[in-house]
Short mmCIF file of C-alpha atoms and ligand atoms in Angstrom, two decimals:
data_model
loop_
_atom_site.label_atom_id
_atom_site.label_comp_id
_atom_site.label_asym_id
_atom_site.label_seq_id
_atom_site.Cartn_x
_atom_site.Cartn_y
_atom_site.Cartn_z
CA UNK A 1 122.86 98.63 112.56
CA UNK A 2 120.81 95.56 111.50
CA UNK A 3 119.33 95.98 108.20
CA UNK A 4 115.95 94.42 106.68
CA UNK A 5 115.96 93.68 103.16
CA UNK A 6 112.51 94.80 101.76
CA UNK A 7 110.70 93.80 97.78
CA UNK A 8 108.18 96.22 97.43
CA UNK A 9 105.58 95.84 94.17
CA UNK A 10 103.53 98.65 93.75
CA UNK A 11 101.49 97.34 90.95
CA UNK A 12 98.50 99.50 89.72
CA UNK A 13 96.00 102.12 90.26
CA UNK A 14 95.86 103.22 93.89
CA UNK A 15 98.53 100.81 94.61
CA UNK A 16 102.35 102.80 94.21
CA UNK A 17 100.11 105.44 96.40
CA UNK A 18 99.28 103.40 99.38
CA UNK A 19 102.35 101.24 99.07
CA UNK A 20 104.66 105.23 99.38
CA UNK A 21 102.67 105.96 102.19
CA UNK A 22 102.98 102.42 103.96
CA UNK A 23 107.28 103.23 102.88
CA UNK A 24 107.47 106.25 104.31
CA UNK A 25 105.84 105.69 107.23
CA UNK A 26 107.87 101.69 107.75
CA UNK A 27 111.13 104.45 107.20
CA UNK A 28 110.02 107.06 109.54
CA UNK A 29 109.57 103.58 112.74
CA UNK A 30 112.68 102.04 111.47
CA UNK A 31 114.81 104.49 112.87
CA UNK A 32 112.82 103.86 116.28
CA UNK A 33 113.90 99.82 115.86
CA UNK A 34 117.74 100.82 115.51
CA UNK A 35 117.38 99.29 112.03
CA UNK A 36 117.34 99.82 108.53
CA UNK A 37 115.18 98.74 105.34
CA UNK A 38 116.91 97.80 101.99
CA UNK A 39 114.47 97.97 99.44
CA UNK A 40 114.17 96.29 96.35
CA UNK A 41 111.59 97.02 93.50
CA UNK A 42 109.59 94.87 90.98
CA UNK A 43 106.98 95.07 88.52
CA UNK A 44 103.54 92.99 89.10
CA UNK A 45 100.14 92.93 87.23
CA UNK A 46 99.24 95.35 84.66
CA UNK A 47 102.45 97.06 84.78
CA UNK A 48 104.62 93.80 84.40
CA UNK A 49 101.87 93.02 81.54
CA UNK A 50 102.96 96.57 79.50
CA UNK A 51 106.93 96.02 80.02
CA UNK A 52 107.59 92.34 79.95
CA UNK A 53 104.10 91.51 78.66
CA UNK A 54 103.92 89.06 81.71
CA UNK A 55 101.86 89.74 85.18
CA UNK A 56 104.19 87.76 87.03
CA UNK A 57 107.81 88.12 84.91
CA UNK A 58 110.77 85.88 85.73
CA UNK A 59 112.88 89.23 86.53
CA UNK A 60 109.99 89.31 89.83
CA UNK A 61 110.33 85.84 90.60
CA UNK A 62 113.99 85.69 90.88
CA UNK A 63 113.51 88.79 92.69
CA UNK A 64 111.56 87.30 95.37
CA UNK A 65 113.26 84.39 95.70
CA UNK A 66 116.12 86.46 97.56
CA UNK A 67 113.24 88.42 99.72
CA UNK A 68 112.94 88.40 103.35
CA UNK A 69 109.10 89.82 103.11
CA UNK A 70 107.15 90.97 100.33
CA UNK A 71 105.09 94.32 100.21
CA UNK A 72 102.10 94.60 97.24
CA UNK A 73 100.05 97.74 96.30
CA UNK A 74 97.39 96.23 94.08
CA UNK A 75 96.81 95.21 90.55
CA UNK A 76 94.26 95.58 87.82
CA UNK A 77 92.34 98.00 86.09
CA UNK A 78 90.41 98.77 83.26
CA UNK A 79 93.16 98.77 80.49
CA UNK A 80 94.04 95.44 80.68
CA UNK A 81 90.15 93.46 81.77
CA UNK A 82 89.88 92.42 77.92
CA UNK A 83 93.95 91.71 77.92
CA UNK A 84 94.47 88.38 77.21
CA UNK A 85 96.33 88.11 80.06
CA UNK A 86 94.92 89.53 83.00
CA UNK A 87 97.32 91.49 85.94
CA UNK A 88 95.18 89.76 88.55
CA UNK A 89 97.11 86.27 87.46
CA UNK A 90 100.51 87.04 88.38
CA UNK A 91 98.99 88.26 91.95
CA UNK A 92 97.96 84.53 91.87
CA UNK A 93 100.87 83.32 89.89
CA UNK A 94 102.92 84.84 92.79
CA UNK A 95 100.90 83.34 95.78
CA UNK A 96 101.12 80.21 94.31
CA UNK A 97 104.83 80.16 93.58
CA UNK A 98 105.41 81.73 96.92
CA UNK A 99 103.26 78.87 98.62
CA UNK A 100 101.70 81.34 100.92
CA UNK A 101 98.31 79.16 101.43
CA UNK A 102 97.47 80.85 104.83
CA UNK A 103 95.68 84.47 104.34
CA UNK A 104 94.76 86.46 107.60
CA UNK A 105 92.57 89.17 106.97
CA UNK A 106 92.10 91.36 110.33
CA UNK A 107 88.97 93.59 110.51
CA UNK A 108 87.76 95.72 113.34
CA UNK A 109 85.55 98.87 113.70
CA UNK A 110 88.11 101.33 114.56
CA UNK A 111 87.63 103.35 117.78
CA UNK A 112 86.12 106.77 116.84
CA UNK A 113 84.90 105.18 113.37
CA UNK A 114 81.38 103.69 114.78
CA UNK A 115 79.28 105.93 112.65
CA UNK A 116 81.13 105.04 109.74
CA UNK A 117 79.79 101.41 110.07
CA UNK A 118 76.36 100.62 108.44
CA UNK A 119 75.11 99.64 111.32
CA UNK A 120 74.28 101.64 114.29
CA UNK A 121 76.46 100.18 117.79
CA UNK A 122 77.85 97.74 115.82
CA UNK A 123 81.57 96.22 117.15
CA UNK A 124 83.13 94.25 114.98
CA UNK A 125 86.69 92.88 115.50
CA UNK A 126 88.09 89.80 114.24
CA UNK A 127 89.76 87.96 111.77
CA UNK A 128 89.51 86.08 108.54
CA UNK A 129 91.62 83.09 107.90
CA UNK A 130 91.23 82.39 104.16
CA UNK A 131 92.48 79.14 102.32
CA UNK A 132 94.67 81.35 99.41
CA UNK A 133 96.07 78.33 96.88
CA UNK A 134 93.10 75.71 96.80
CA UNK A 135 89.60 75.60 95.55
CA UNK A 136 88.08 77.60 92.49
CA UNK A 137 91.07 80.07 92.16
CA UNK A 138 93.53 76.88 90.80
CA UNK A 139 91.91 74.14 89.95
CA UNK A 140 92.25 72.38 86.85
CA UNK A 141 90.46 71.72 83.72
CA UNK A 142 89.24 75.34 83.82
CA UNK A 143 88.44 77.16 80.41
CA UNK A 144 86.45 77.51 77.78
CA UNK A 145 84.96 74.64 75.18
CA UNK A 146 82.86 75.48 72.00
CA UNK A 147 80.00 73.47 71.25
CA UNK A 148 78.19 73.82 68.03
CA UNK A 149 75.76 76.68 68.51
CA UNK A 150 77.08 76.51 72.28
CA UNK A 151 79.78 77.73 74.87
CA UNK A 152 80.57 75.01 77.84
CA UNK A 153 82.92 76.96 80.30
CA UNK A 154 84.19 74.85 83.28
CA UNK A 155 86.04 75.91 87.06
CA UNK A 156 86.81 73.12 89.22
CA UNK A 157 86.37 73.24 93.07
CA UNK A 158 89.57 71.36 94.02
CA UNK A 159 91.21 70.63 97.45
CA UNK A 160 92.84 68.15 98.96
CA UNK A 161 92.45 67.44 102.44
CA UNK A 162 96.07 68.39 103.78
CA UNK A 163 95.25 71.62 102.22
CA UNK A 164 92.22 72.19 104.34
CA UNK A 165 93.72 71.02 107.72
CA UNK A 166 96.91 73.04 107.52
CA UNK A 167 94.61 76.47 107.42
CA UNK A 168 92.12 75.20 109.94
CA UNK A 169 94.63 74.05 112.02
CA UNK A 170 96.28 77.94 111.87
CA UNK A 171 93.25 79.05 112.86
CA UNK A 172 92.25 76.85 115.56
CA UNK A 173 95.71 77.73 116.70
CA UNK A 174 94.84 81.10 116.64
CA UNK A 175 91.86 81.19 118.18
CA UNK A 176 93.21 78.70 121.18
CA UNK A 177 96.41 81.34 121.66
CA UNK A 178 93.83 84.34 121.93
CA UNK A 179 90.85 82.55 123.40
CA UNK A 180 88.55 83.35 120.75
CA UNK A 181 86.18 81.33 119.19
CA UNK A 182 85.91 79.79 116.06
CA UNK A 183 82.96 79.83 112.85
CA UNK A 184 83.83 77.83 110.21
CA UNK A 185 82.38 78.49 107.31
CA UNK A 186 80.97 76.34 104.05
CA UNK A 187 78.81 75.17 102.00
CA UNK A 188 78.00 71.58 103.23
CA UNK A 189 74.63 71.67 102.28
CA UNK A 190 75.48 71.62 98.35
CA UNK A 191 79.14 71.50 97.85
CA UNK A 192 81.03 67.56 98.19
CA UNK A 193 84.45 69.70 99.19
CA UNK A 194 82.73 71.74 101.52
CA UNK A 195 81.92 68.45 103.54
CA UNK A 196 85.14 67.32 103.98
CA UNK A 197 85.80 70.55 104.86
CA UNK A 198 83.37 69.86 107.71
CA UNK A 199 84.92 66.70 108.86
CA UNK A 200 88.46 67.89 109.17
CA UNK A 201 87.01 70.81 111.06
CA UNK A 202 85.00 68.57 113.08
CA UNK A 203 88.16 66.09 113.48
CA UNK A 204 90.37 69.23 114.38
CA UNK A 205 87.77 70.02 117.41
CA UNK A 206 88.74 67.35 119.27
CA UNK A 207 92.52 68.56 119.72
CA UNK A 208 91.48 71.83 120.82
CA UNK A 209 88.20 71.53 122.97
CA UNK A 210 89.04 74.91 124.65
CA UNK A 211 87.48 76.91 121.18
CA UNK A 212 84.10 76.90 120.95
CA UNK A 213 83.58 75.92 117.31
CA UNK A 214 80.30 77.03 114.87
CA UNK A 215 79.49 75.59 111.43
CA UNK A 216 77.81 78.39 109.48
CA UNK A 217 76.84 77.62 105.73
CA UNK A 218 78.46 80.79 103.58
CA UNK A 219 75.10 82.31 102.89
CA UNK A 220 73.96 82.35 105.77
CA UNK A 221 77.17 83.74 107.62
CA UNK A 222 76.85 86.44 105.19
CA UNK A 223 73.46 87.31 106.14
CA UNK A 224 74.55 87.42 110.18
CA UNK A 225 78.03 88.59 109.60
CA UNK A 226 76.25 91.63 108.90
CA UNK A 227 73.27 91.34 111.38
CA UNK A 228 75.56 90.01 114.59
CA UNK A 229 78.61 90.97 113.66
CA UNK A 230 80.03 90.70 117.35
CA UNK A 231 79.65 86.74 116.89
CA UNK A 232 82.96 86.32 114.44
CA UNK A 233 85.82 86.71 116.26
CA UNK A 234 87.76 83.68 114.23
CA UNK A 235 86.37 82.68 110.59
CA UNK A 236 87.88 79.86 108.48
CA UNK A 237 87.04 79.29 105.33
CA UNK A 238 88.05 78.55 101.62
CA UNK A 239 89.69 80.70 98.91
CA UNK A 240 86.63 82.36 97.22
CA UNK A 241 84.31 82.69 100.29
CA UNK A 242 87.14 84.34 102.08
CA UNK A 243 87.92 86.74 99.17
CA UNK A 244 84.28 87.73 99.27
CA UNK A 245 83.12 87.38 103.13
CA UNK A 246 86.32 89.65 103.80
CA UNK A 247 85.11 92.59 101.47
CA UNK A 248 82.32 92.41 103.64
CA UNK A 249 83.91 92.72 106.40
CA UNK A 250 85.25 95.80 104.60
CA UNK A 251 82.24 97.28 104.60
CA UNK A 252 81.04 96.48 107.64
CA UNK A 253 84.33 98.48 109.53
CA UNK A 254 83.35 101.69 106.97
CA UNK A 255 86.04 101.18 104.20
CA UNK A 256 87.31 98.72 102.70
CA UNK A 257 91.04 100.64 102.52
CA UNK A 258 90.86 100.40 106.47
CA UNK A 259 91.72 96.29 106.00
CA UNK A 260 95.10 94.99 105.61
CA UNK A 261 96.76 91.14 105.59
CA UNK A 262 99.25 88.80 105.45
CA UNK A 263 99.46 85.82 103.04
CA UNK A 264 101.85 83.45 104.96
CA UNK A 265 102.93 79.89 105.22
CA UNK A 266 102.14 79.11 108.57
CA UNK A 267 105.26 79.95 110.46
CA UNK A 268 106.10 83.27 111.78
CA UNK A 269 109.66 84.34 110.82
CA UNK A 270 109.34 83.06 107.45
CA UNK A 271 108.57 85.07 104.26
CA UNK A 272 105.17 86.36 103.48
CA UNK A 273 103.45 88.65 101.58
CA UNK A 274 101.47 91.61 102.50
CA UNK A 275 99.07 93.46 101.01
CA UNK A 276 95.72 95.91 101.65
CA UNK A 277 92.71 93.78 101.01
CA UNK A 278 90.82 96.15 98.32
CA UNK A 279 92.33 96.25 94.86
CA UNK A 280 93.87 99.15 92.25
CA UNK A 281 90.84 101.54 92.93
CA UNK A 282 90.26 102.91 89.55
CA UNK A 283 87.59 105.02 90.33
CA UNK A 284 90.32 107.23 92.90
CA UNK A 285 93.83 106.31 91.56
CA UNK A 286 96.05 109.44 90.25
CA UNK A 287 93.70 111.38 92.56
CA UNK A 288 96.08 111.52 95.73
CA UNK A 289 93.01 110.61 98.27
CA UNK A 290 93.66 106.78 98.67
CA UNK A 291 93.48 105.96 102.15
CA UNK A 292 96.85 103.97 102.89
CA UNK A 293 95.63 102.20 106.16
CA UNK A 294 95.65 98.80 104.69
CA UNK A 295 98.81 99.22 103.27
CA UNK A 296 100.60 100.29 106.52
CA UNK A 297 98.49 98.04 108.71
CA UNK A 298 100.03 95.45 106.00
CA UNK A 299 103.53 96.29 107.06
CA UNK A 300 102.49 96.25 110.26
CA UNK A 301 101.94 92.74 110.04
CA UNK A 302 104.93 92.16 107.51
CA UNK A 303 107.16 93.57 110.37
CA UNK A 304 105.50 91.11 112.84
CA UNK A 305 105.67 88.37 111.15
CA UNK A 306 108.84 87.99 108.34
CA UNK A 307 110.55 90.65 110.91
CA UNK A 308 109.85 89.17 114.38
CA UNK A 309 109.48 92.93 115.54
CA UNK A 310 106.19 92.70 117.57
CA UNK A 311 106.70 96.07 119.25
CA UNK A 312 107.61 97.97 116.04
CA UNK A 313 103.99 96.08 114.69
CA UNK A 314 102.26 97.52 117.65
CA UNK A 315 103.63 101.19 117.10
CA UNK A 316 102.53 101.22 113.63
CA UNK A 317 99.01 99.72 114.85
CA UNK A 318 98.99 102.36 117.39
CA UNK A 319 99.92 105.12 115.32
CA UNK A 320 97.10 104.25 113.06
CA UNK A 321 94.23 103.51 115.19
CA UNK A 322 95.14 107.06 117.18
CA UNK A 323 95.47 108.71 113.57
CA UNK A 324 91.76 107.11 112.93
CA UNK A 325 90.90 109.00 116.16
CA UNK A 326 92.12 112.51 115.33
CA UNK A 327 92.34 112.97 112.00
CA UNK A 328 92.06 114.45 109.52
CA UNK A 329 90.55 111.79 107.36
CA UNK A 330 90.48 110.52 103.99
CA UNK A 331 87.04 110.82 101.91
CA UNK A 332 86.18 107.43 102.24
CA UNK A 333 86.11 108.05 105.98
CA UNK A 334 84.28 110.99 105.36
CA UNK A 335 86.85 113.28 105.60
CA UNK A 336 88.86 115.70 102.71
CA UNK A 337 92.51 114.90 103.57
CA UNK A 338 95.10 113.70 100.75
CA UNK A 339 96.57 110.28 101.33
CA UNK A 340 99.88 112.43 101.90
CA UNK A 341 98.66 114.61 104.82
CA UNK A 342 96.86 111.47 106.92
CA UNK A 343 100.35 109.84 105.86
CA UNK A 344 101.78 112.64 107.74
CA UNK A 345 99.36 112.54 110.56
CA UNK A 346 100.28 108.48 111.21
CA UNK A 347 104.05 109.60 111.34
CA UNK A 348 103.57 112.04 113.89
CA UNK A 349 101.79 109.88 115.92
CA UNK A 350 104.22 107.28 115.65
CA UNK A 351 106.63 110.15 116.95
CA UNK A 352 104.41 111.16 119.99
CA UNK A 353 104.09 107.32 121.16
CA UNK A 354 107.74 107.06 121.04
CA UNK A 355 108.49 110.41 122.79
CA UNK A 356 105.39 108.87 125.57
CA UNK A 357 106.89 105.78 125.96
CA UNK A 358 110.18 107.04 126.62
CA UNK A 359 109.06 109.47 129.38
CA UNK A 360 106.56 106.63 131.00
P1 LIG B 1 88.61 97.90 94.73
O1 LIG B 1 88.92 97.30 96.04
O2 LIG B 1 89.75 98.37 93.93
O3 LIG B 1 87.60 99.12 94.96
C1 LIG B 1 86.30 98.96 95.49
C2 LIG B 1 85.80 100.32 96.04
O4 LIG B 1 86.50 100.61 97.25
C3 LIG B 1 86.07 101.47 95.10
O5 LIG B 1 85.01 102.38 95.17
C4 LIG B 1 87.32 102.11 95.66
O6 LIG B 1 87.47 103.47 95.39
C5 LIG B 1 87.19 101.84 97.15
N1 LIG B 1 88.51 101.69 97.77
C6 LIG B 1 89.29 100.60 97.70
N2 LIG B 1 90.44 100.81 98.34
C7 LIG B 1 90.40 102.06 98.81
C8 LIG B 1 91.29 102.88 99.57
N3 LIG B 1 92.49 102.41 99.95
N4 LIG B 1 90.92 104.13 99.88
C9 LIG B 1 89.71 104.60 99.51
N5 LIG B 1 88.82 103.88 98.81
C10 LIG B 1 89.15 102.63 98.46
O7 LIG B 1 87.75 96.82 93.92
P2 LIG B 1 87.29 96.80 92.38
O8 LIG B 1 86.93 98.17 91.94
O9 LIG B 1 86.30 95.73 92.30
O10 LIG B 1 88.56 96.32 91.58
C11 LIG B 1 89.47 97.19 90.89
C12 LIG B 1 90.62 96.36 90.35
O11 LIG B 1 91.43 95.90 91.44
C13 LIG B 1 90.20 95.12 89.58
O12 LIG B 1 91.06 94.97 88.49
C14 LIG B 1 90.39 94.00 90.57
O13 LIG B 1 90.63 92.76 89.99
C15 LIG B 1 91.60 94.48 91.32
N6 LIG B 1 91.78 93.95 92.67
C16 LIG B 1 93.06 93.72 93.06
C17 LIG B 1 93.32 93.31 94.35
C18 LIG B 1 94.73 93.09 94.76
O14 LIG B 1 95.63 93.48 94.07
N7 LIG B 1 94.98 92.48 95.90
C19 LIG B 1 92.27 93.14 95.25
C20 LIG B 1 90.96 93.38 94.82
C21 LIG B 1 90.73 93.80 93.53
C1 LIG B 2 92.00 89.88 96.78
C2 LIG B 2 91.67 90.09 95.32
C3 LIG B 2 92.26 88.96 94.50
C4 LIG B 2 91.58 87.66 94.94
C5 LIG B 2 92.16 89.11 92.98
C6 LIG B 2 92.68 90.44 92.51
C7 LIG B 2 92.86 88.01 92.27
O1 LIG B 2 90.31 90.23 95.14
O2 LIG B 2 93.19 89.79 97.12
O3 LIG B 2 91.07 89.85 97.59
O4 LIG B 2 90.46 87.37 94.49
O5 LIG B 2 92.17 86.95 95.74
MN1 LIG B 3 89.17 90.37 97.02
#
C-alpha cells in the first residue's frame, strides 16, 4: 500500500479542532485511495511560543524539511497579542522559509447556502491568488524609532519585480487553463509598487490574449466585490490586499470557516502548505462548534496538489458541498451541530459517493 507522509500543526484556538476533523475525515478517503497517511506532529504559534518560547522552533523546521505537504490549524490568540513575540510570526516565519509565495484562496457560495450570503441572489465563485512573501508582511527597515517627545514607526512596501510576475503569471495560467477571466488588483493610483505591478500585468497580457484582463484599484474592488460579486472569477493581487479582500470574500459566501487554501510554490507535486483562511477563533475555541470546512477543503487541495490525487480532492469537495446541502449545520451556518457531528455527516457522504460511484 502506498503511504503519504503527512506534518500536521494544529496551532491554537479553533485550530487542533478543525485540523481533527480535516484528519479524520483525510483517514476515513484514504482507505478509498488504497493508501495510507503517516503523520507527523509539530508545534506552531502560541503553542511553540509557551514550550520552546519560539513561534516557529527549529524542532518544526527540521520537521518540515522532511514533509511531503504541510497541514495548519491556526495561530494566535489573546494570551500572547502583548507577547513579545507574537504566534502569528512563525506562521510567516514558516511561509517564508518554506518559499511558498503563491496563495490560492477559493471562495464560492455553496449550493443550498444562498441565504446565508449578505446579499440576496448573489453567486459568487472564484478564486484569490495572493502574493504571500513580498510587500508589507517582510519588508525591511520595519520597527519602531523614538523621537524626543515622539514615536516614528516605519513598514516598507517592498517587491521586486520577479516576485510579482511569478504570481501573476500563476494566475494568468490559471485563468487561461479554466477560461476565466482575470481582475488584477492595486493601488496604482497612490502606491509606486503597485504600478509596476500594473506593467508586469499589462506586459503578461500580451502572452495570454485569450483572458480578458481588468485593472481594479483595491478600494474600489472592495466596494464591487461586494456589489457584483459574479464579476471575479480570477483576482491577483499583493500580500496584504489579498489577506484582506479574501476575508471578504469570506463573508460574502456566509462564513468565513467555509474558505480553505493552499500556499504553494508554483508547481503542483511539490510541497505546500494548507490551511483554512480564518484564524484561532477565540471567541468559539474549546466550544466544539468550529466549522471544519476550511480545514478539510484545505486537504482537499493538499491532496491535489503535494499528492497528485485529483479524484480523492474531488471526493472530499463533494462530500462537503453535499454535507453543506443536507446538514445539519454548524452555528455559523445557522445551524446547532458540533464540529464532530457535521464531521460525521462529511464522512458519510464521502461513503455514499463511493458506494454511488461504484454501482454507476
Ligand atoms: P478569526 O478568523 O479567528 O475569526 C473571525 C470571526 O470568524 C470570529 O467571529 C470567529 O468565530 C469566526 N470564525 C472563524 N473561523 C471560523 C470557523 N471555522 N467556524 C466558525 N466561525 C469561525 O479572526 P480574528 O478573530 O481576527 O483573529 C483571531 C486570531 O487568529 C488572531 O490572533 C489572528 O492573528 C489569528 N489569525 C490566524 C490565522 C492563521 O493562522 N492562518 C488567520 C487569521 C487570523
Ligand atoms: C491569514 C492570516 C495571516 C496573514 C496572519 C495570521 C499572519 O490573517 O492567513 O490570512 O495575515 O497572512
Ligand atoms: Mn487573514
Amino acid at each position: 500500500m502506498a503511504t503519504h507522509q503527512l506534518l500536521v500543526l494544529a496551532g491554537d484556538g479553533i485550530g487542533p479542532e478543525v485540523t481533527q476533523a480535516a484528519l479524520r475525515l483525510l483517514d476515513a478517503v484514504s482507505e478509498f485511495g488504497g493508501w495510507s497517511v503517516e503523520k507527523e506532529e509539530a508545534d506552531i504559534g502560541g503553542r511553540a511560543i509557551d514550550r520552546f518560547g519560539d513561534p516557529f522552533p527549529a524542532e518544526t523546521r527540521a520537521k518540515i524539511d522532511k514533509a511531503e505537504a504541510v497541514l495548519l490549524g491556526a495561530v494566535g490568540g489573546p494570551s500572547w497579542d502583548n507577547a513579545p513575540k507574537r504566534p502569528e510570526a512563525g506562521l510567516l516565519a514558516m511561509r517564508q522559509y518554506m518559499g511558498l509565495w503563491a496563495n490560492l484562496r477559493p471562495f464560492r457560495i455553496f449550493p443550498g447556502l444562498e441565504h446565508l450570503s449578505p446579499l440576496s441572489n448573489a453567486t459568487a465563485q472564484g478564486v484569490v491568488f495572493r502574493e504571500l512573501t513580498g510587500g508589507l508582511y517582510f519588508g525591511e527597515p520595519r520597527g519602531r524609532r523614538f523621537l524626543p517627545g515622539d514615536l516614528e514607526v516605519v513598514d516598507t512596501l517592498r517587491y521586486r519585480r520577479s516576485e510579482m510576475e511569478r504570481i501573476i503569471r500563476l494566475a494568468f495560467q490559471y485563468a487561461s487553463d479554466h477560461h476565466l477571466s482575470l481582475t488584477s488588483v492595486d493601488k496604482a493610483n497612490v502606491l509606486e509598487s503597485s504600478r509596476v505591478w500594473r506593467e508586469v500585468t499589462n506586459e503578461l497580457a500580451q502572452k495570454f490574449p485569450d483572458v480578458a484582463l481588468t485593472h481594479r484599484y483595491v478600494d474600489a474592488a472592495a466596494m464591487d466585490l461586494v456589489l457584483n460579486p459574479a464579476r471575479y472569477q480570477v483576482i491577483v493581487t499583493e500580500n496584504l490586499f489579498g489577506d484582506i479582500l479574501s476575508d471578504l470574500a469570506g463573508g460574502l459566501v456566509g462564513s468565513l470557516g467555509l474558505l480553505g487554501s493552499s500556499s504553494v510554490a508554483g508547481t503542483p507535486g511539490t510541497r505546500g502548505l494548507f490551511e483554512p483562511v480564518h484564524g484561532s477563533a477565540p471567541d468559539i475555541a474549546g466550544k466544539g462548534i468550529a466549522n471544519p470546512t476550511g480545514a478539510m477543503l484545505s486537504v482537499a487541495y493538499l491532496v491535489g496538489w503535494s499528492w497528485s490525487e485529483p479524484e480523492i480532492q474531488r471526493l472530499i469537495e463533494e462530500a462537503v458541498a453535499e454535507s453543506l446541502v443536507e446538514g445539519p449545520l454548524t452555528p455559523d451556518l445557522g445551524g446547532t451541530a458540533s464540529t464532530e457531528e457535521f464531521t460525521q455527516t462529511v464522512i458519510n457522504r464521502a461513503r455514499k459517493i463511493v458506494q454511488r460511484r461504484k454501482i454507476s
